[in-house]
C-alpha cells in the first residue's frame, strides 16, 4: 500500500530541512516528511566551512548580495528582498543559535561547529513533527493530475505537494528531465588552479594580500587575496575566477594561462618606483629589499625570475632586469594545467534551468505543486556562505508559497 503525506521533501540537506521545518511550523495539521537517501542527512552541512559551517555572509543589501552569484544573480534579487542575511541571522537566533561575523564577512555559529546547525535542525524538525525518513532513495517521480507518486527504495509514497531539494544529484536531474524540465549541464565550480612553476614551487602557504588575476584570452578577471598552495594557487582571487568562469574554464579543459598583477599597479608606475629604488637602495641586495608589502619569499622568487641573482645589488641591475622585475610584479604569467578541489567549499554550476522556475514562489513553471530549492536549480555562488544563503532563501520562500496556497 502507498504511504500518503500531504507534503514531501526529497533530500535531507540544507534546503530540505529548512523548507520542512518552516512548512511544518506553519502547518501543524499537515503531514510533512523528508525522504533522504543517506543513513544520515545534512552531510554537507557537517563538512561545510571546514567543519564550522559558513552559514551566510554579512552582506545586507540585496543588490550587492546577488553580485556573488555567477548563476542566479538576476533571479535572486526578488527572493532576497523577502528573505536574506538578516532574516537568516534572526531565524537561527530565534532558535538559540547565535552567529558571528569574521573579518572577511563570513558568518559562522559562535560555537565554531557545524554540529550546532545540525542539532538545531534536528531539534526543530522533531519539535514540529517533521518525519525524517532515512535510507529512502527516490527512484522515480510520477506527476499525476492532482498529486505525485514517488517510488523509493522503501516503497511507494504519495503526496499533494512535492519539494525537490536534492542538491547536485544527476539521477534527480534525469528524473526532472523526464518530467519535461530543461537541465543545464553541470560543471564544477569553486576549485583551485593547478600550476607547476618554479616561482611558486617552494613557497606553499605564502599569501599575497590583494592581487588582480586575469584569464588570458577571456574577459575573466578577479581581485582579492591569493594563496600559493602545494599544487598551485587558491584563495578568493582564484576561487572567484573558478566560479564566474566555471563554464568557460571547463570548455578550455582547465588548460589556460593567467596573468597576475601582484601589486595592482600599472607597469609604468611600478617601473618608476623601482628606478627610484635603484638610487635609494643602491648598495642593498635586491632580494633583501622587499617592496610593495609583498611577502618576502614571494618577492625573492619574482626577483630571481627576473634574471637577478641573490647577491646582486640595486646599483648592479640593468634596464632589462628592472623591466623584467616590473613585468613579474604587474603581469606575471602562469600556465594552469588543471584544477583541484577546494576542501572548504565546493559546488556545481548547472541544474534546473532558471527560466522554468517562478522565483516568487520557487514553484516549477512546468509542473504545478512541484517546488525546487537549493543547489538542484542552476544557482551557485562564490565562496563565503552565499551557497547556503541560496538554500535558506529558496526553502523559506517555498514554505511561504505553500502556506499561501
Ligand atoms: C566540502 C563542502 C563545504 C561547503 N561549505 C560551504 C559553506 O561553508 N558555506 C556555504 O554557503 N556553502 C558551502 N558548501 C556548499 C553547500 O554545502 C551547498 O550549496 C548546500 O549544501 C546545498 O544545499 P542543498 O540542500 O541544495 O543540497 P545538499 O545539502 O547537497 O542536500 C541534498 C540532499 O539530498 C539527498 N538526495 C539526493 N538524491 C536523493 C534521492 N534520490 N533520494 C533521496 N535523497 C536524495 C542527498 O543525500 C542530500 O542529503 C560546501 C560544499 C561542500 C561540498
Short mmCIF file of C-alpha atoms and ligand atoms in Angstrom, two decimals:
data_model
loop_
_atom_site.label_atom_id
_atom_site.label_comp_id
_atom_site.label_asym_id
_atom_site.label_seq_id
_atom_site.Cartn_x
_atom_site.Cartn_y
_atom_site.Cartn_z
CA UNK A 1 0.00 0.00 0.00
CA UNK A 2 1.19 3.53 -0.75
CA UNK A 3 2.19 5.83 2.10
CA UNK A 4 0.41 9.18 1.91
CA UNK A 5 1.86 12.51 3.18
CA UNK A 6 0.49 15.98 2.49
CA UNK A 7 3.90 17.40 1.72
CA UNK A 8 7.07 15.52 0.83
CA UNK A 9 10.54 16.96 0.59
CA UNK A 10 13.08 14.90 -1.33
CA UNK A 11 16.54 15.48 0.15
CA UNK A 12 17.51 15.95 3.79
CA UNK A 13 20.20 18.54 3.22
CA UNK A 14 20.36 22.26 3.92
CA UNK A 15 17.42 23.31 1.75
CA UNK A 16 15.34 20.22 2.58
CA UNK A 17 15.48 20.65 6.35
CA UNK A 18 15.00 24.41 6.17
CA UNK A 19 11.91 24.00 3.98
CA UNK A 20 10.45 21.16 6.04
CA UNK A 21 10.82 22.97 9.36
CA UNK A 22 9.31 26.21 8.07
CA UNK A 23 6.41 24.39 6.43
CA UNK A 24 5.68 22.24 9.48
CA UNK A 25 5.81 25.25 11.78
CA UNK A 26 3.06 26.93 9.78
CA UNK A 27 1.03 23.78 9.14
CA UNK A 28 0.89 21.65 12.28
CA UNK A 29 -2.18 19.94 10.82
CA UNK A 30 -0.34 18.65 7.73
CA UNK A 31 1.88 15.59 7.46
CA UNK A 32 5.35 16.65 6.35
CA UNK A 33 8.08 14.13 5.53
CA UNK A 34 11.65 14.30 4.28
CA UNK A 35 12.84 11.39 2.15
CA UNK A 36 16.63 11.18 2.45
CA UNK A 37 18.64 8.55 0.63
CA UNK A 38 21.51 8.53 3.17
CA UNK A 39 21.50 6.89 6.58
CA UNK A 40 22.02 10.42 7.91
CA UNK A 41 21.11 13.81 6.48
CA UNK A 42 22.85 17.17 6.45
CA UNK A 43 26.17 15.65 5.47
CA UNK A 44 27.30 18.69 3.52
CA UNK A 45 26.36 20.97 6.37
CA UNK A 46 28.53 18.80 8.58
CA UNK A 47 31.68 19.16 6.48
CA UNK A 48 30.95 22.71 5.36
CA UNK A 49 33.31 25.57 6.05
CA UNK A 50 35.99 23.17 7.27
CA UNK A 51 33.57 21.73 9.86
CA UNK A 52 32.47 25.18 11.07
CA UNK A 53 29.60 25.78 8.60
CA UNK A 54 29.81 29.16 6.95
CA UNK A 55 26.06 29.77 7.31
CA UNK A 56 25.80 33.08 5.44
CA UNK A 57 27.69 36.27 4.63
CA UNK A 58 27.40 39.69 6.28
CA UNK A 59 26.12 41.41 3.17
CA UNK A 60 22.85 43.15 3.85
CA UNK A 61 21.98 44.88 0.58
CA UNK A 62 20.15 42.60 -1.88
CA UNK A 63 21.71 44.20 -4.98
CA UNK A 64 25.21 43.68 -3.53
CA UNK A 65 24.43 40.19 -2.30
CA UNK A 66 23.33 38.98 -5.76
CA UNK A 67 26.64 40.01 -7.32
CA UNK A 68 28.16 36.94 -5.66
CA UNK A 69 26.09 34.56 -7.78
CA UNK A 70 27.53 33.85 -11.24
CA UNK A 71 24.34 31.92 -11.91
CA UNK A 72 21.23 33.33 -10.28
CA UNK A 73 22.25 36.98 -10.00
CA UNK A 74 19.15 38.35 -11.72
CA UNK A 75 16.71 35.75 -10.40
CA UNK A 76 17.65 36.00 -6.71
CA UNK A 77 17.20 39.75 -6.40
CA UNK A 78 13.44 39.49 -5.72
CA UNK A 79 13.75 36.50 -3.36
CA UNK A 80 16.46 38.30 -1.34
CA UNK A 81 14.02 41.14 -0.72
CA UNK A 82 11.85 38.52 1.00
CA UNK A 83 14.48 36.54 2.89
CA UNK A 84 18.20 37.24 3.12
CA UNK A 85 21.11 37.58 5.52
CA UNK A 86 19.38 39.47 8.32
CA UNK A 87 16.48 37.01 8.21
CA UNK A 88 18.87 34.06 8.36
CA UNK A 89 20.61 35.53 11.41
CA UNK A 90 17.25 36.16 13.10
CA UNK A 91 15.92 32.70 12.19
CA UNK A 92 18.84 30.96 13.86
CA UNK A 93 18.90 33.35 16.80
CA UNK A 94 15.21 32.74 17.50
CA UNK A 95 16.07 29.05 17.69
CA UNK A 96 19.00 29.51 20.03
CA UNK A 97 21.89 29.62 17.54
CA UNK A 98 23.99 32.75 17.61
CA UNK A 99 26.07 33.60 14.56
CA UNK A 100 29.24 35.68 14.45
CA UNK A 101 30.87 37.69 11.68
CA UNK A 102 34.51 37.15 10.76
CA UNK A 103 36.77 39.86 9.37
CA UNK A 104 36.12 38.86 5.76
CA UNK A 105 32.34 38.91 6.25
CA UNK A 106 31.79 35.15 6.56
CA UNK A 107 29.33 34.17 9.28
CA UNK A 108 29.65 31.06 11.45
CA UNK A 109 27.91 29.73 14.54
CA UNK A 110 29.59 31.14 17.64
CA UNK A 111 30.35 27.54 18.62
CA UNK A 112 32.58 27.23 15.52
CA UNK A 113 30.95 23.87 14.90
CA UNK A 114 28.61 22.79 12.12
CA UNK A 115 27.11 20.34 14.62
CA UNK A 116 25.32 23.30 16.23
CA UNK A 117 23.40 23.88 12.98
CA UNK A 118 22.66 20.17 12.61
CA UNK A 119 21.45 19.91 16.23
CA UNK A 120 19.21 22.95 15.69
CA UNK A 121 17.64 21.44 12.54
CA UNK A 122 17.13 18.01 14.11
CA UNK A 123 15.59 19.57 17.21
CA UNK A 124 13.25 21.84 15.22
CA UNK A 125 12.24 19.02 12.88
CA UNK A 126 11.31 16.85 15.83
CA UNK A 127 9.51 19.67 17.63
CA UNK A 128 7.28 20.28 14.61
CA UNK A 129 6.70 16.61 13.82
CA UNK A 130 8.62 16.50 10.56
CA UNK A 131 9.10 12.86 9.74
CA UNK A 132 12.66 12.29 8.54
CA UNK A 133 12.87 9.01 6.66
CA UNK A 134 16.48 7.99 6.12
CA UNK A 135 17.62 5.30 3.66
CA UNK A 136 14.77 6.35 1.38
CA UNK A 137 16.21 6.91 -2.06
CA UNK A 138 13.71 8.26 -4.59
CA UNK A 139 13.86 6.24 -7.82
CA UNK A 140 11.05 7.75 -9.84
CA UNK A 141 8.62 10.66 -9.76
CA UNK A 142 5.22 10.46 -11.38
CA UNK A 143 3.47 13.83 -11.63
CA UNK A 144 -0.23 12.94 -11.80
CA UNK A 145 -3.09 15.35 -12.29
CA UNK A 146 -3.64 16.14 -8.61
CA UNK A 147 -0.76 14.52 -6.79
CA UNK A 148 2.64 12.87 -7.02
CA UNK A 149 3.63 9.24 -6.82
CA UNK A 150 7.18 8.52 -5.68
CA UNK A 151 8.85 5.16 -5.96
CA UNK A 152 11.55 4.84 -3.31
CA UNK A 153 13.94 2.15 -2.12
CA UNK A 154 11.41 1.53 0.68
CA UNK A 155 8.04 1.59 -1.01
CA UNK A 156 5.75 3.98 -2.83
CA UNK A 157 4.79 7.40 -1.42
CA UNK A 158 2.02 9.75 -2.45
CA UNK A 159 1.79 13.48 -1.75
CA UNK A 160 -0.07 16.62 -2.82
CA UNK A 161 2.91 18.92 -2.80
CA UNK A 162 6.46 17.96 -3.63
CA UNK A 163 9.67 19.83 -2.90
CA UNK A 164 12.88 18.79 -4.61
CA UNK A 165 15.94 19.68 -2.52
CA UNK A 166 18.38 17.06 -3.72
CA UNK A 167 21.39 19.29 -4.35
CA UNK A 168 23.61 18.41 -7.30
CA UNK A 169 22.26 14.96 -7.94
CA UNK A 170 22.43 13.71 -11.55
CA UNK A 171 19.79 11.00 -11.03
CA UNK A 172 17.19 13.50 -9.86
CA UNK A 173 18.09 15.86 -12.71
CA UNK A 174 17.42 12.94 -15.07
CA UNK A 175 14.01 12.34 -13.45
CA UNK A 176 13.20 16.05 -13.74
CA UNK A 177 14.26 15.98 -17.36
CA UNK A 178 11.85 13.11 -17.93
CA UNK A 179 9.14 15.30 -16.40
CA UNK A 180 9.86 17.95 -19.04
CA UNK A 181 12.35 20.21 -17.24
CA UNK A 182 15.42 21.53 -19.05
CA UNK A 183 18.63 20.83 -17.16
CA UNK A 184 21.70 22.99 -17.69
CA UNK A 185 24.63 20.58 -17.93
CA UNK A 186 26.54 20.52 -14.63
CA UNK A 187 30.20 21.55 -14.33
CA UNK A 188 32.27 22.04 -11.19
CA UNK A 189 32.55 25.47 -9.63
CA UNK A 190 34.79 26.71 -6.80
CA UNK A 191 38.08 24.96 -7.44
CA UNK A 192 41.75 25.85 -7.14
CA UNK A 193 44.21 26.10 -10.03
CA UNK A 194 46.97 23.52 -10.59
CA UNK A 195 50.17 25.27 -11.63
CA UNK A 196 53.63 23.79 -11.93
CA UNK A 197 56.02 26.73 -11.89
CA UNK A 198 59.46 27.31 -10.44
CA UNK A 199 58.41 30.66 -8.98
CA UNK A 200 55.85 29.13 -6.62
CA UNK A 201 57.17 25.60 -6.18
CA UNK A 202 58.94 26.19 -2.87
CA UNK A 203 56.66 28.73 -1.24
CA UNK A 204 53.37 27.00 -0.34
CA UNK A 205 51.44 28.88 2.32
CA UNK A 206 52.51 32.31 1.08
CA UNK A 207 49.65 34.81 0.71
CA UNK A 208 49.64 37.93 -1.44
CA UNK A 209 47.00 40.11 0.22
CA UNK A 210 45.41 41.79 -2.78
CA UNK A 211 46.13 40.87 -6.39
CA UNK A 212 44.40 41.06 -9.74
CA UNK A 213 44.18 37.89 -11.83
CA UNK A 214 43.14 37.70 -15.49
CA UNK A 215 42.49 34.59 -17.54
CA UNK A 216 44.24 35.35 -20.83
CA UNK A 217 42.11 35.13 -23.95
CA UNK A 218 38.90 35.69 -21.95
CA UNK A 219 37.18 38.57 -20.15
CA UNK A 220 37.56 36.83 -16.81
CA UNK A 221 39.21 38.95 -14.15
CA UNK A 222 39.11 38.99 -10.36
CA UNK A 223 40.71 40.62 -7.35
CA UNK A 224 41.46 39.60 -3.79
CA UNK A 225 43.86 37.54 -1.73
CA UNK A 226 45.91 34.84 -3.46
CA UNK A 227 47.35 31.81 -1.69
CA UNK A 228 50.22 29.72 -3.05
CA UNK A 229 49.49 26.04 -2.38
CA UNK A 230 51.44 22.81 -2.80
CA UNK A 231 49.86 22.31 -6.21
CA UNK A 232 49.19 25.82 -7.47
CA UNK A 233 47.07 28.77 -6.39
CA UNK A 234 43.92 29.27 -4.28
CA UNK A 235 42.06 31.85 -2.12
CA UNK A 236 39.32 34.28 -3.25
CA UNK A 237 41.16 35.79 -6.25
CA UNK A 238 41.32 32.29 -7.78
CA UNK A 239 38.06 30.85 -6.42
CA UNK A 240 36.06 33.77 -7.82
CA UNK A 241 37.51 33.06 -11.26
CA UNK A 242 36.66 29.38 -10.91
CA UNK A 243 33.04 30.30 -10.12
CA UNK A 244 32.49 33.06 -12.66
CA UNK A 245 34.48 31.11 -15.25
CA UNK A 246 33.06 27.66 -14.40
CA UNK A 247 31.65 27.08 -17.89
CA UNK A 248 34.38 28.83 -19.87
CA UNK A 249 37.20 27.11 -17.99
CA UNK A 250 35.54 23.69 -18.41
CA UNK A 251 35.46 24.36 -22.18
CA UNK A 252 39.20 25.11 -22.02
CA UNK A 253 39.61 21.74 -20.33
CA UNK A 254 41.23 23.56 -17.40
CA UNK A 255 44.26 24.35 -19.53
CA UNK A 256 44.87 28.09 -19.86
CA UNK A 257 47.15 30.97 -18.92
CA UNK A 258 46.61 33.54 -16.20
CA UNK A 259 48.27 36.89 -15.64
CA UNK A 260 48.76 38.00 -12.05
CA UNK A 261 49.27 41.61 -11.06
CA UNK A 262 50.72 41.14 -7.59
CA UNK A 263 50.63 44.83 -6.69
CA UNK A 264 47.52 46.03 -8.58
CA UNK A 265 49.51 48.91 -10.08
CA UNK A 266 50.34 49.59 -13.70
CA UNK A 267 53.62 48.85 -15.38
CA UNK A 268 54.83 52.47 -15.72
CA UNK A 269 54.16 53.34 -12.09
CA UNK A 270 55.93 50.19 -10.88
CA UNK A 271 58.93 50.80 -13.12
CA UNK A 272 59.34 54.33 -11.82
CA UNK A 273 59.22 53.11 -8.21
CA UNK A 274 61.88 50.51 -8.97
CA UNK A 275 64.04 53.12 -10.71
CA UNK A 276 63.85 55.24 -7.57
CA UNK A 277 64.85 52.21 -5.52
CA UNK A 278 67.96 51.85 -7.63
CA UNK A 279 69.10 55.19 -6.24
CA UNK A 280 67.71 54.81 -2.76
CA UNK A 281 68.89 51.29 -2.01
CA UNK A 282 71.92 51.23 -4.35
CA UNK A 283 74.13 49.23 -2.01
CA UNK A 284 71.50 46.80 -0.77
CA UNK A 285 70.76 43.45 -2.37
CA UNK A 286 67.54 43.41 -4.40
CA UNK A 287 66.37 40.12 -2.91
CA UNK A 288 66.53 41.55 0.60
CA UNK A 289 64.67 44.79 -0.01
CA UNK A 290 61.10 43.61 -0.33
CA UNK A 291 58.74 46.14 -1.93
CA UNK A 292 55.00 46.76 -2.07
CA UNK A 293 54.30 44.88 1.17
CA UNK A 294 54.73 41.59 -0.64
CA UNK A 295 55.65 38.51 1.38
CA UNK A 296 59.46 38.21 1.45
CA UNK A 297 59.52 34.74 -0.05
CA UNK A 298 57.33 35.74 -2.96
CA UNK A 299 59.38 38.89 -3.63
CA UNK A 300 62.51 36.74 -3.70
CA UNK A 301 61.03 34.34 -6.26
CA UNK A 302 59.89 37.20 -8.50
CA UNK A 303 63.33 38.81 -8.28
CA UNK A 304 65.08 35.54 -9.18
CA UNK A 305 62.67 35.04 -12.09
CA UNK A 306 63.75 38.46 -13.40
CA UNK A 307 67.28 37.28 -14.01
CA UNK A 308 68.56 39.00 -10.89
CA UNK A 309 70.82 36.82 -8.73
CA UNK A 310 70.64 36.52 -4.96
CA UNK A 311 73.72 38.69 -4.47
CA UNK A 312 73.04 41.44 -6.97
CA UNK A 313 72.55 44.92 -5.53
CA UNK A 314 70.18 47.58 -6.85
CA UNK A 315 73.15 49.52 -8.23
CA UNK A 316 74.21 46.47 -10.30
CA UNK A 317 70.98 45.74 -12.12
CA UNK A 318 70.44 46.91 -15.67
CA UNK A 319 67.41 48.24 -17.53
CA UNK A 320 66.24 44.89 -18.85
CA UNK A 321 66.41 43.31 -15.37
CA UNK A 322 64.42 46.24 -13.99
CA UNK A 323 61.82 45.80 -16.72
CA UNK A 324 61.69 42.08 -16.17
CA UNK A 325 61.02 42.61 -12.46
CA UNK A 326 58.31 45.15 -13.29
CA UNK A 327 56.66 42.55 -15.51
CA UNK A 328 56.87 39.88 -12.82
CA UNK A 329 55.21 42.23 -10.38
CA UNK A 330 52.47 43.58 -12.61
CA UNK A 331 51.86 40.91 -15.26
CA UNK A 332 53.35 37.58 -14.23
CA UNK A 333 52.05 34.80 -16.44
CA UNK A 334 51.39 31.28 -15.18
CA UNK A 335 50.19 28.20 -17.01
CA UNK A 336 47.24 26.46 -15.36
CA UNK A 337 47.17 22.76 -16.22
CA UNK A 338 44.24 21.50 -14.17
CA UNK A 339 42.02 22.01 -11.14
CA UNK A 340 41.87 20.69 -7.58
CA UNK A 341 39.08 20.55 -5.03
CA UNK A 342 38.85 23.46 -2.63
CA UNK A 343 38.23 21.50 0.54
CA UNK A 344 36.39 24.21 2.47
CA UNK A 345 33.56 24.57 -0.03
CA UNK A 346 32.63 23.40 -3.49
CA UNK A 347 29.52 23.43 -5.61
CA UNK A 348 28.22 22.52 -9.03
CA UNK A 349 27.20 25.04 -11.65
CA UNK A 350 24.20 23.78 -13.60
CA UNK A 351 20.85 22.27 -12.72
CA UNK A 352 17.22 23.07 -13.41
CA UNK A 353 17.03 25.92 -15.92
CA UNK A 354 16.19 29.18 -14.16
CA UNK A 355 13.69 30.13 -16.86
CA UNK A 356 11.48 27.26 -15.69
CA UNK A 357 11.11 28.43 -12.09
CA UNK A 358 8.78 31.09 -10.75
CA UNK A 359 11.06 32.99 -8.38
CA UNK A 360 8.14 34.50 -6.47
CA UNK A 361 7.23 31.02 -5.22
CA UNK A 362 10.10 28.70 -6.27
CA UNK A 363 7.44 26.58 -7.95
CA UNK A 364 8.12 24.83 -11.23
CA UNK A 365 6.55 26.59 -14.20
CA UNK A 366 6.15 23.20 -15.84
CA UNK A 367 4.64 21.11 -13.06
CA UNK A 368 2.14 22.65 -10.61
CA UNK A 369 2.70 21.91 -6.91
CA UNK A 370 6.32 20.97 -7.52
CA UNK A 371 8.84 23.27 -5.84
CA UNK A 372 12.63 23.39 -6.10
CA UNK A 373 15.19 24.85 -3.68
CA UNK A 374 18.95 24.82 -3.16
CA UNK A 375 21.62 23.53 -5.48
CA UNK A 376 19.19 21.46 -7.60
CA UNK A 377 18.48 24.67 -9.52
CA UNK A 378 21.04 26.40 -11.70
CA UNK A 379 22.28 28.74 -8.97
CA UNK A 380 25.72 28.80 -7.43
CA UNK A 381 27.89 31.36 -5.75
CA UNK A 382 31.43 32.27 -4.88
CA UNK A 383 32.81 31.01 -1.59
CA UNK A 384 31.80 32.76 1.64
CA UNK A 385 28.40 31.46 2.82
CA UNK A 386 26.42 32.50 -0.27
CA UNK A 387 25.60 28.96 -1.36
CA UNK A 388 23.84 28.23 1.91
CA UNK A 389 22.06 31.59 1.72
CA UNK A 390 20.60 30.46 -1.61
CA UNK A 391 19.38 27.26 0.08
CA UNK A 392 17.81 29.14 3.04
CA UNK A 393 16.15 31.75 0.81
CA UNK A 394 14.68 29.28 -1.67
CA UNK A 395 13.49 26.93 1.07
CA UNK A 396 11.91 29.75 3.06
CA UNK A 397 10.03 31.10 0.05
CA UNK A 398 8.79 27.58 -0.76
CA UNK A 399 7.37 27.36 2.77
CA UNK A 400 5.63 30.75 2.36
CA UNK A 401 4.20 29.76 -1.01
CA UNK A 402 2.82 26.54 0.39
CA UNK A 403 1.33 28.42 3.33
CA UNK A 404 -0.46 30.76 0.92
CA UNK A 405 -1.69 28.08 -1.48
C1 LIG B 1 33.01 20.39 1.35
C2 LIG B 1 31.94 21.41 1.16
C3 LIG B 1 31.92 22.51 2.01
C4 LIG B 1 30.95 23.51 1.83
N1 LIG B 1 30.95 24.58 2.67
C5 LIG B 1 30.03 25.56 2.49
C6 LIG B 1 29.99 26.66 3.37
O1 LIG B 1 30.70 26.72 4.38
N2 LIG B 1 29.09 27.66 3.11
C7 LIG B 1 28.23 27.61 2.05
O2 LIG B 1 27.45 28.54 1.84
N3 LIG B 1 28.21 26.53 1.23
C8 LIG B 1 29.08 25.52 1.44
N4 LIG B 1 29.08 24.43 0.60
C9 LIG B 1 28.02 24.35 -0.42
C10 LIG B 1 26.74 23.90 0.27
O3 LIG B 1 27.04 22.76 1.06
C11 LIG B 1 25.66 23.55 -0.73
O4 LIG B 1 25.43 24.63 -1.59
C12 LIG B 1 24.37 23.21 0.02
O5 LIG B 1 24.58 22.09 0.85
C13 LIG B 1 23.26 22.92 -0.96
O6 LIG B 1 22.13 22.52 -0.20
P1 LIG B 1 21.05 21.54 -0.82
O7 LIG B 1 20.08 21.28 0.25
O8 LIG B 1 20.60 22.07 -2.11
O9 LIG B 1 21.85 20.22 -1.16
P2 LIG B 1 22.57 19.18 -0.19
O10 LIG B 1 22.96 19.86 1.07
O11 LIG B 1 23.61 18.54 -1.02
O12 LIG B 1 21.44 18.14 0.17
C14 LIG B 1 20.86 17.28 -0.78
C15 LIG B 1 20.36 16.04 -0.08
O13 LIG B 1 19.54 15.29 -0.98
C16 LIG B 1 19.81 13.93 -0.79
N5 LIG B 1 19.42 13.21 -2.02
C17 LIG B 1 19.97 13.31 -3.25
N6 LIG B 1 19.35 12.47 -4.10
C18 LIG B 1 18.37 11.86 -3.43
C19 LIG B 1 17.38 10.89 -3.77
N7 LIG B 1 17.29 10.38 -4.98
N8 LIG B 1 16.51 10.49 -2.81
C20 LIG B 1 16.58 10.99 -1.55
N9 LIG B 1 17.51 11.88 -1.17
C21 LIG B 1 18.40 12.32 -2.08
C22 LIG B 1 21.30 13.90 -0.53
O14 LIG B 1 21.69 12.69 0.11
C23 LIG B 1 21.48 15.13 0.36
O15 LIG B 1 21.33 14.83 1.72
C24 LIG B 1 30.01 23.40 0.78
C25 LIG B 1 30.02 22.28 -0.05
C26 LIG B 1 30.97 21.29 0.15
C27 LIG B 1 30.95 20.10 -0.75
#
